[in-house]
Structures are given as C-alpha cells and as structure tokens.
C-alpha cells in the first residue's frame, strides 16, 4: 500500500495560481487511480479531480473544470494539481487519495489518504 504526502498549499490572492503535489511512497503507485478532494470548514469532503492509473483519463468537478489540471508522473511517484484563476470558494484543505478502482468521485472508494494541505484564497 502507498503512503501519500501533499505539499504546495498556501495563501494566494483571488485570480492567482498554486500547484499542489502529492508524493507517494511504495512500488505500487502506478496501480492506483488518484484523486484530489477538498474540505472547507464545516463541509463534507468534495471531490475535485481524478486521474487514471496511466494518466490517460482525467476527470474534473464542474466547479473546477477549465481552471484545474491534474497530472501524474509514475516514474517519480507523484500526482499534481495545477490550480489557476483561484476563487475564495476554492479555500479548503486539499487531500490526495488513491483508489484501486479505475475511477471514482466517491470519498468512500478511496483507500489511502494524505494528511492534507491548506489552500487559502484571499479577496
């Protein structure tokens, strides 16, 4: 099983950009589809984006499509989330997660989670 560590969060102004990274340990990273979720204070986890095990399929929530890009590098055991045109409503703790399913938007389908990284978008 992999272990996941996110990085790259921070404070950014409205309209700015951030790139989140998730580093995976273990030899089986390429067996997992990966997803990014976020959780704002007082709210449930919200699925943001997902990518298939080989990077051939990418999927986005309507709220971020066209602004966020998910990618992965199986040689480096990393998955990234490039976020652009950030809005105050993007403020949340962002988590990367791994699933053995081909693809899922469901929190309960993901088996491994990182500790999260805070993204704050100020107006």
JSON list of N, CA, C and O in Angstrom, two decimals, residues 1-48:
[
{"chain": "A", "resi": 1, "resn": "UNK", "atom": "N", "xyz": [0.84, -1.18, 0.00]},
{"chain": "A", "resi": 1, "resn": "UNK", "atom": "CA", "xyz": [0.00, 0.00, 0.00]},
{"chain": "A", "resi": 1, "resn": "UNK", "atom": "C", "xyz": [0.88, 1.24, 0.00]},
{"chain": "A", "resi": 1, "resn": "UNK", "atom": "O", "xyz": [1.93, 1.26, 0.62]},
{"chain": "A", "resi": 2, "resn": "UNK", "atom": "N", "xyz": [0.45, 2.28, -0.72]},
{"chain": "A", "resi": 2, "resn": "UNK", "atom": "CA", "xyz": [1.24, 3.50, -0.78]},
{"chain": "A", "resi": 2, "resn": "UNK", "atom": "C", "xyz": [0.93, 4.39, 0.42]},
{"chain": "A", "resi": 2, "resn": "UNK", "atom": "O", "xyz": [-0.09, 4.24, 1.09]},
{"chain": "A", "resi": 3, "resn": "UNK", "atom": "N", "xyz": [1.83, 5.31, 0.68]},
{"chain": "A", "resi": 3, "resn": "UNK", "atom": "CA", "xyz": [1.60, 6.40, 1.61]},
{"chain": "A", "resi": 3, "resn": "UNK", "atom": "C", "xyz": [1.71, 7.69, 0.83]},
{"chain": "A", "resi": 3, "resn": "UNK", "atom": "O", "xyz": [2.54, 7.81, -0.08]},
{"chain": "A", "resi": 4, "resn": "UNK", "atom": "N", "xyz": [0.90, 8.68, 1.20]},
{"chain": "A", "resi": 4, "resn": "UNK", "atom": "CA", "xyz": [0.78, 9.90, 0.41]},
{"chain": "A", "resi": 4, "resn": "UNK", "atom": "C", "xyz": [1.10, 11.12, 1.26]},
{"chain": "A", "resi": 4, "resn": "UNK", "atom": "O", "xyz": [0.63, 11.22, 2.41]},
{"chain": "A", "resi": 5, "resn": "UNK", "atom": "N", "xyz": [1.86, 12.05, 0.69]},
{"chain": "A", "resi": 5, "resn": "UNK", "atom": "CA", "xyz": [2.19, 13.29, 1.37]},
{"chain": "A", "resi": 5, "resn": "UNK", "atom": "C", "xyz": [1.98, 14.45, 0.41]},
{"chain": "A", "resi": 5, "resn": "UNK", "atom": "O", "xyz": [2.64, 14.52, -0.64]},
{"chain": "A", "resi": 6, "resn": "UNK", "atom": "N", "xyz": [1.09, 15.37, 0.77]},
{"chain": "A", "resi": 6, "resn": "UNK", "atom": "CA", "xyz": [0.82, 16.54, -0.06]},
{"chain": "A", "resi": 6, "resn": "UNK", "atom": "C", "xyz": [1.73, 17.70, 0.31]},
{"chain": "A", "resi": 6, "resn": "UNK", "atom": "O", "xyz": [2.20, 17.81, 1.45]},
{"chain": "A", "resi": 7, "resn": "UNK", "atom": "N", "xyz": [1.93, 18.58, -0.66]},
{"chain": "A", "resi": 7, "resn": "UNK", "atom": "CA", "xyz": [2.67, 19.81, -0.43]},
{"chain": "A", "resi": 7, "resn": "UNK", "atom": "C", "xyz": [2.20, 20.85, -1.43]},
{"chain": "A", "resi": 7, "resn": "UNK", "atom": "O", "xyz": [1.50, 20.52, -2.41]},
{"chain": "A", "resi": 8, "resn": "UNK", "atom": "N", "xyz": [2.59, 22.10, -1.19]},
{"chain": "A", "resi": 8, "resn": "UNK", "atom": "CA", "xyz": [2.32, 23.15, -2.16]},
{"chain": "A", "resi": 8, "resn": "UNK", "atom": "C", "xyz": [1.18, 24.09, -1.81]},
{"chain": "A", "resi": 8, "resn": "UNK", "atom": "O", "xyz": [0.93, 25.05, -2.54]},
{"chain": "A", "resi": 9, "resn": "UNK", "atom": "N", "xyz": [0.50, 23.83, -0.70]},
{"chain": "A", "resi": 9, "resn": "UNK", "atom": "CA", "xyz": [-0.57, 24.73, -0.32]},
{"chain": "A", "resi": 9, "resn": "UNK", "atom": "C", "xyz": [-0.03, 26.06, 0.17]},
{"chain": "A", "resi": 9, "resn": "UNK", "atom": "O", "xyz": [1.17, 26.24, 0.35]},
{"chain": "A", "resi": 10, "resn": "UNK", "atom": "N", "xyz": [-0.94, 27.00, 0.37]},
{"chain": "A", "resi": 10, "resn": "UNK", "atom": "CA", "xyz": [-0.53, 28.30, 0.87]},
{"chain": "A", "resi": 10, "resn": "UNK", "atom": "C", "xyz": [-1.63, 29.33, 0.71]},
{"chain": "A", "resi": 10, "resn": "UNK", "atom": "O", "xyz": [-2.78, 28.99, 0.43]},
{"chain": "A", "resi": 11, "resn": "UNK", "atom": "N", "xyz": [-1.21, 30.58, 0.86]},
{"chain": "A", "resi": 11, "resn": "UNK", "atom": "CA", "xyz": [-2.12, 31.72, 0.75]},
{"chain": "A", "resi": 11, "resn": "UNK", "atom": "C", "xyz": [-1.91, 32.39, -0.60]},
{"chain": "A", "resi": 11, "resn": "UNK", "atom": "O", "xyz": [-0.78, 32.68, -0.98]},
{"chain": "A", "resi": 12, "resn": "UNK", "atom": "N", "xyz": [-3.00, 32.62, -1.32]},
{"chain": "A", "resi": 12, "resn": "UNK", "atom": "CA", "xyz": [-2.90, 33.22, -2.65]},
{"chain": "A", "resi": 12, "resn": "UNK", "atom": "C", "xyz": [-4.08, 34.18, -2.82]},
{"chain": "A", "resi": 12, "resn": "UNK", "atom": "O", "xyz": [-5.14, 33.98, -2.23]},
{"chain": "A", "resi": 13, "resn": "UNK", "atom": "N", "xyz": [-3.87, 35.18, -3.63]},
{"chain": "A", "resi": 13, "resn": "UNK", "atom": "CA", "xyz": [-4.94, 36.13, -3.90]},
{"chain": "A", "resi": 13, "resn": "UNK", "atom": "C", "xyz": [-5.90, 35.61, -4.96]},
{"chain": "A", "resi": 13, "resn": "UNK", "atom": "O", "xyz": [-5.54, 34.74, -5.76]},
{"chain": "A", "resi": 14, "resn": "UNK", "atom": "N", "xyz": [-7.08, 36.17, -4.96]},
{"chain": "A", "resi": 14, "resn": "UNK", "atom": "CA", "xyz": [-8.06, 35.82, -5.98]},
{"chain": "A", "resi": 14, "resn": "UNK", "atom": "C", "xyz": [-7.46, 35.99, -7.37]},
{"chain": "A", "resi": 14, "resn": "UNK", "atom": "O", "xyz": [-6.79, 36.99, -7.64]},
{"chain": "A", "resi": 15, "resn": "UNK", "atom": "N", "xyz": [-7.67, 34.99, -8.21]},
{"chain": "A", "resi": 15, "resn": "UNK", "atom": "CA", "xyz": [-7.11, 35.02, -9.55]},
{"chain": "A", "resi": 15, "resn": "UNK", "atom": "C", "xyz": [-5.73, 34.43, -9.67]},
{"chain": "A", "resi": 15, "resn": "UNK", "atom": "O", "xyz": [-5.22, 34.24, -10.78]},
{"chain": "A", "resi": 16, "resn": "UNK", "atom": "N", "xyz": [-5.13, 34.11, -8.55]},
{"chain": "A", "resi": 16, "resn": "UNK", "atom": "CA", "xyz": [-3.78, 33.57, -8.57]},
{"chain": "A", "resi": 16, "resn": "UNK", "atom": "C", "xyz": [-3.77, 32.08, -8.85]},
{"chain": "A", "resi": 16, "resn": "UNK", "atom": "O", "xyz": [-4.79, 31.45, -9.12]},
{"chain": "A", "resi": 17, "resn": "UNK", "atom": "N", "xyz": [-2.56, 31.52, -8.76]},
{"chain": "A", "resi": 17, "resn": "UNK", "atom": "CA", "xyz": [-2.35, 30.10, -9.07]},
{"chain": "A", "resi": 17, "resn": "UNK", "atom": "C", "xyz": [-1.55, 29.41, -7.98]},
{"chain": "A", "resi": 17, "resn": "UNK", "atom": "O", "xyz": [-0.75, 30.06, -7.29]},
{"chain": "A", "resi": 18, "resn": "UNK", "atom": "N", "xyz": [-1.76, 28.13, -7.85]},
{"chain": "A", "resi": 18, "resn": "UNK", "atom": "CA", "xyz": [-0.97, 27.28, -6.96]},
{"chain": "A", "resi": 18, "resn": "UNK", "atom": "C", "xyz": [-0.85, 25.92, -7.62]},
{"chain": "A", "resi": 18, "resn": "UNK", "atom": "O", "xyz": [-1.74, 25.50, -8.36]},
{"chain": "A", "resi": 19, "resn": "UNK", "atom": "N", "xyz": [0.22, 25.24, -7.29]},
{"chain": "A", "resi": 19, "resn": "UNK", "atom": "CA", "xyz": [0.41, 23.87, -7.75]},
{"chain": "A", "resi": 19, "resn": "UNK", "atom": "C", "xyz": [0.59, 22.97, -6.54]},
{"chain": "A", "resi": 19, "resn": "UNK", "atom": "O", "xyz": [1.55, 23.15, -5.78]},
{"chain": "A", "resi": 20, "resn": "UNK", "atom": "N", "xyz": [-0.31, 22.05, -6.38]},
{"chain": "A", "resi": 20, "resn": "UNK", "atom": "CA", "xyz": [-0.21, 21.07, -5.30]},
{"chain": "A", "resi": 20, "resn": "UNK", "atom": "C", "xyz": [0.48, 19.82, -5.83]},
{"chain": "A", "resi": 20, "resn": "UNK", "atom": "O", "xyz": [0.25, 19.40, -6.97]},
{"chain": "A", "resi": 21, "resn": "UNK", "atom": "N", "xyz": [1.27, 19.23, -4.98]},
{"chain": "A", "resi": 21, "resn": "UNK", "atom": "CA", "xyz": [1.93, 17.97, -5.31]},
{"chain": "A", "resi": 21, "resn": "UNK", "atom": "C", "xyz": [1.62, 16.93, -4.26]},
{"chain": "A", "resi": 21, "resn": "UNK", "atom": "O", "xyz": [1.39, 17.26, -3.10]},
{"chain": "A", "resi": 22, "resn": "UNK", "atom": "N", "xyz": [1.63, 15.70, -4.69]},
{"chain": "A", "resi": 22, "resn": "UNK", "atom": "CA", "xyz": [1.40, 14.58, -3.79]},
{"chain": "A", "resi": 22, "resn": "UNK", "atom": "C", "xyz": [2.45, 13.53, -4.10]},
{"chain": "A", "resi": 22, "resn": "UNK", "atom": "O", "xyz": [2.50, 13.01, -5.22]},
{"chain": "A", "resi": 23, "resn": "UNK", "atom": "N", "xyz": [3.29, 13.25, -3.13]},
{"chain": "A", "resi": 23, "resn": "UNK", "atom": "CA", "xyz": [4.36, 12.26, -3.30]},
{"chain": "A", "resi": 23, "resn": "UNK", "atom": "C", "xyz": [3.92, 10.94, -2.68]},
{"chain": "A", "resi": 23, "resn": "UNK", "atom": "O", "xyz": [3.44, 10.92, -1.54]},
{"chain": "A", "resi": 24, "resn": "UNK", "atom": "N", "xyz": [4.10, 9.88, -3.42]},
{"chain": "A", "resi": 24, "resn": "UNK", "atom": "CA", "xyz": [3.70, 8.56, -2.95]},
{"chain": "A", "resi": 24, "resn": "UNK", "atom": "C", "xyz": [4.92, 7.69, -2.69]},
{"chain": "A", "resi": 24, "resn": "UNK", "atom": "O", "xyz": [5.87, 7.70, -3.48]},
{"chain": "A", "resi": 25, "resn": "UNK", "atom": "N", "xyz": [4.88, 6.98, -1.61]},
{"chain": "A", "resi": 25, "resn": "UNK", "atom": "CA", "xyz": [5.93, 6.01, -1.32]},
{"chain": "A", "resi": 25, "resn": "UNK", "atom": "C", "xyz": [5.42, 4.64, -1.73]},
{"chain": "A", "resi": 25, "resn": "UNK", "atom": "O", "xyz": [4.22, 4.41, -1.84]},
{"chain": "A", "resi": 26, "resn": "UNK", "atom": "N", "xyz": [6.34, 3.73, -1.95]},
{"chain": "A", "resi": 26, "resn": "UNK", "atom": "CA", "xyz": [5.95, 2.37, -2.30]},
{"chain": "A", "resi": 26, "resn": "UNK", "atom": "C", "xyz": [6.07, 2.10, -3.78]},
{"chain": "A", "resi": 26, "resn": "UNK", "atom": "O", "xyz": [6.14, 3.02, -4.61]},
{"chain": "A", "resi": 27, "resn": "UNK", "atom": "N", "xyz": [6.07, 0.85, -4.14]},
{"chain": "A", "resi": 27, "resn": "UNK", "atom": "CA", "xyz": [6.32, 0.42, -5.51]},
{"chain": "A", "resi": 27, "resn": "UNK", "atom": "C", "xyz": [5.07, 0.24, -6.34]},
{"chain": "A", "resi": 27, "resn": "UNK", "atom": "O", "xyz": [5.15, -0.04, -7.53]},
{"chain": "A", "resi": 28, "resn": "UNK", "atom": "N", "xyz": [3.91, 0.43, -5.71]},
{"chain": "A", "resi": 28, "resn": "UNK", "atom": "CA", "xyz": [2.68, 0.09, -6.40]},
{"chain": "A", "resi": 28, "resn": "UNK", "atom": "C", "xyz": [1.87, 1.31, -6.83]},
{"chain": "A", "resi": 28, "resn": "UNK", "atom": "O", "xyz": [0.71, 1.21, -7.16]},
{"chain": "A", "resi": 29, "resn": "UNK", "atom": "N", "xyz": [2.51, 2.48, -6.84]},
{"chain": "A", "resi": 29, "resn": "UNK", "atom": "CA", "xyz": [1.80, 3.73, -7.14]},
{"chain": "A", "resi": 29, "resn": "UNK", "atom": "C", "xyz": [1.06, 3.63, -8.47]},
{"chain": "A", "resi": 29, "resn": "UNK", "atom": "O", "xyz": [-0.08, 4.07, -8.58]},
{"chain": "A", "resi": 30, "resn": "UNK", "atom": "N", "xyz": [1.68, 3.07, -9.47]},
{"chain": "A", "resi": 30, "resn": "UNK", "atom": "CA", "xyz": [1.07, 3.04, -10.80]},
{"chain": "A", "resi": 30, "resn": "UNK", "atom": "C", "xyz": [-0.16, 2.14, -10.88]},
{"chain": "A", "resi": 30, "resn": "UNK", "atom": "O", "xyz": [-0.88, 2.15, -11.87]},
{"chain": "A", "resi": 31, "resn": "UNK", "atom": "N", "xyz": [-0.42, 1.37, -9.83]},
{"chain": "A", "resi": 31, "resn": "UNK", "atom": "CA", "xyz": [-1.61, 0.53, -9.82]},
{"chain": "A", "resi": 31, "resn": "UNK", "atom": "C", "xyz": [-2.86, 1.29, -9.40]},
{"chain": "A", "resi": 31, "resn": "UNK", "atom": "O", "xyz": [-3.97, 0.79, -9.51]},
{"chain": "A", "resi": 32, "resn": "UNK", "atom": "N", "xyz": [-2.66, 2.49, -8.87]},
{"chain": "A", "resi": 32, "resn": "UNK", "atom": "CA", "xyz": [-3.76, 3.26, -8.31]},
{"chain": "A", "resi": 32, "resn": "UNK", "atom": "C", "xyz": [-4.21, 4.37, -9.24]},
{"chain": "A", "resi": 32, "resn": "UNK", "atom": "O", "xyz": [-3.40, 5.08, -9.83]},
{"chain": "A", "resi": 33, "resn": "UNK", "atom": "N", "xyz": [-5.53, 4.54, -9.34]},
{"chain": "A", "resi": 33, "resn": "UNK", "atom": "CA", "xyz": [-6.05, 5.81, -9.82]},
{"chain": "A", "resi": 33, "resn": "UNK", "atom": "C", "xyz": [-5.95, 6.79, -8.65]},
{"chain": "A", "resi": 33, "resn": "UNK", "atom": "O", "xyz": [-6.04, 6.40, -7.49]},
{"chain": "A", "resi": 34, "resn": "UNK", "atom": "N", "xyz": [-5.76, 8.05, -8.98]},
{"chain": "A", "resi": 34, "resn": "UNK", "atom": "CA", "xyz": [-5.55, 9.07, -7.96]},
{"chain": "A", "resi": 34, "resn": "UNK", "atom": "C", "xyz": [-6.61, 10.15, -8.04]},
{"chain": "A", "resi": 34, "resn": "UNK", "atom": "O", "xyz": [-7.11, 10.47, -9.13]},
{"chain": "A", "resi": 35, "resn": "UNK", "atom": "N", "xyz": [-6.93, 10.70, -6.90]},
{"chain": "A", "resi": 35, "resn": "UNK", "atom": "CA", "xyz": [-7.89, 11.77, -6.87]},
{"chain": "A", "resi": 35, "resn": "UNK", "atom": "C", "xyz": [-7.46, 12.88, -5.93]},
{"chain": "A", "resi": 35, "resn": "UNK", "atom": "O", "xyz": [-6.62, 12.67, -5.05]},
{"chain": "A", "resi": 36, "resn": "UNK", "atom": "N", "xyz": [-8.03, 14.04, -6.15]},
{"chain": "A", "resi": 36, "resn": "UNK", "atom": "CA", "xyz": [-7.90, 15.16, -5.22]},
{"chain": "A", "resi": 36, "resn": "UNK", "atom": "C", "xyz": [-9.29, 15.49, -4.69]},
{"chain": "A", "resi": 36, "resn": "UNK", "atom": "O", "xyz": [-10.26, 15.56, -5.46]},
{"chain": "A", "resi": 37, "resn": "UNK", "atom": "N", "xyz": [-9.34, 15.67, -3.39]},
{"chain": "A", "resi": 37, "resn": "UNK", "atom": "CA", "xyz": [-10.55, 16.11, -2.71]},
{"chain": "A", "resi": 37, "resn": "UNK", "atom": "C", "xyz": [-10.23, 17.38, -1.95]},
{"chain": "A", "resi": 37, "resn": "UNK", "atom": "O", "xyz": [-9.06, 17.69, -1.72]},
{"chain": "A", "resi": 38, "resn": "UNK", "atom": "N", "xyz": [-11.25, 18.07, -1.52]},
{"chain": "A", "resi": 38, "resn": "UNK", "atom": "CA", "xyz": [-11.05, 19.22, -0.65]},
{"chain": "A", "resi": 38, "resn": "UNK", "atom": "C", "xyz": [-12.16, 19.27, 0.39]},
{"chain": "A", "resi": 38, "resn": "UNK", "atom": "O", "xyz": [-13.25, 18.77, 0.16]},
{"chain": "A", "resi": 39, "resn": "UNK", "atom": "N", "xyz": [-11.83, 19.90, 1.49]},
{"chain": "A", "resi": 39, "resn": "UNK", "atom": "CA", "xyz": [-12.80, 20.04, 2.56]},
{"chain": "A", "resi": 39, "resn": "UNK", "atom": "C", "xyz": [-12.70, 21.44, 3.14]},
{"chain": "A", "resi": 39, "resn": "UNK", "atom": "O", "xyz": [-11.67, 21.81, 3.70]},
{"chain": "A", "resi": 40, "resn": "UNK", "atom": "N", "xyz": [-13.76, 22.18, 2.97]},
{"chain": "A", "resi": 40, "resn": "UNK", "atom": "CA", "xyz": [-13.85, 23.52, 3.55]},
{"chain": "A", "resi": 40, "resn": "UNK", "atom": "C", "xyz": [-14.40, 23.39, 4.97]},
{"chain": "A", "resi": 40, "resn": "UNK", "atom": "O", "xyz": [-15.07, 22.40, 5.30]},
{"chain": "A", "resi": 41, "resn": "UNK", "atom": "N", "xyz": [-14.16, 24.39, 5.81]},
{"chain": "A", "resi": 41, "resn": "UNK", "atom": "CA", "xyz": [-14.64, 24.32, 7.20]},
{"chain": "A", "resi": 41, "resn": "UNK", "atom": "C", "xyz": [-16.15, 24.09, 7.26]},
{"chain": "A", "resi": 41, "resn": "UNK", "atom": "O", "xyz": [-16.92, 24.77, 6.60]},
{"chain": "A", "resi": 42, "resn": "UNK", "atom": "N", "xyz": [-16.54, 23.10, 8.04]},
{"chain": "A", "resi": 42, "resn": "UNK", "atom": "CA", "xyz": [-17.95, 22.81, 8.23]},
{"chain": "A", "resi": 42, "resn": "UNK", "atom": "C", "xyz": [-18.63, 22.09, 7.10]},
{"chain": "A", "resi": 42, "resn": "UNK", "atom": "O", "xyz": [-19.85, 21.91, 7.12]},
{"chain": "A", "resi": 43, "resn": "UNK", "atom": "N", "xyz": [-17.85, 21.67, 6.11]},
{"chain": "A", "resi": 43, "resn": "UNK", "atom": "CA", "xyz": [-18.45, 21.00, 4.95]},
{"chain": "A", "resi": 43, "resn": "UNK", "atom": "C", "xyz": [-17.88, 19.60, 4.78]},
{"chain": "A", "resi": 43, "resn": "UNK", "atom": "O", "xyz": [-16.85, 19.26, 5.35]},
{"chain": "A", "resi": 44, "resn": "UNK", "atom": "N", "xyz": [-18.58, 18.82, 3.97]},
{"chain": "A", "resi": 44, "resn": "UNK", "atom": "CA", "xyz": [-18.11, 17.47, 3.66]},
{"chain": "A", "resi": 44, "resn": "UNK", "atom": "C", "xyz": [-16.97, 17.53, 2.66]},
{"chain": "A", "resi": 44, "resn": "UNK", "atom": "O", "xyz": [-16.74, 18.54, 1.99]},
{"chain": "A", "resi": 45, "resn": "UNK", "atom": "N", "xyz": [-16.27, 16.41, 2.55]},
{"chain": "A", "resi": 45, "resn": "UNK", "atom": "CA", "xyz": [-15.24, 16.30, 1.51]},
{"chain": "A", "resi": 45, "resn": "UNK", "atom": "C", "xyz": [-15.91, 16.44, 0.14]},
{"chain": "A", "resi": 45, "resn": "UNK", "atom": "O", "xyz": [-16.95, 15.84, -0.13]},
{"chain": "A", "resi": 46, "resn": "UNK", "atom": "N", "xyz": [-15.27, 17.20, -0.71]},
{"chain": "A", "resi": 46, "resn": "UNK", "atom": "CA", "xyz": [-15.76, 17.42, -2.07]},
{"chain": "A", "resi": 46, "resn": "UNK", "atom": "C", "xyz": [-14.73, 16.89, -3.06]},
{"chain": "A", "resi": 46, "resn": "UNK", "atom": "O", "xyz": [-13.55, 17.26, -3.00]},
{"chain": "A", "resi": 47, "resn": "UNK", "atom": "N", "xyz": [-15.17, 16.02, -3.95]},
{"chain": "A", "resi": 47, "resn": "UNK", "atom": "CA", "xyz": [-14.27, 15.53, -4.98]},
{"chain": "A", "resi": 47, "resn": "UNK", "atom": "C", "xyz": [-13.94, 16.67, -5.95]},
{"chain": "A", "resi": 47, "resn": "UNK", "atom": "O", "xyz": [-14.83, 17.42, -6.35]},
{"chain": "A", "resi": 48, "resn": "UNK", "atom": "N", "xyz": [-12.66, 16.76, -6.34]},
{"chain": "A", "resi": 48, "resn": "UNK", "atom": "CA", "xyz": [-12.19, 17.84, -7.20]},
{"chain": "A", "resi": 48, "resn": "UNK", "atom": "C", "xyz": [-11.77, 17.32, -8.57]},
{"chain": "A", "resi": 48, "resn": "UNK", "atom": "O", "xyz": [-12.18, 17.84, -9.60]}
]
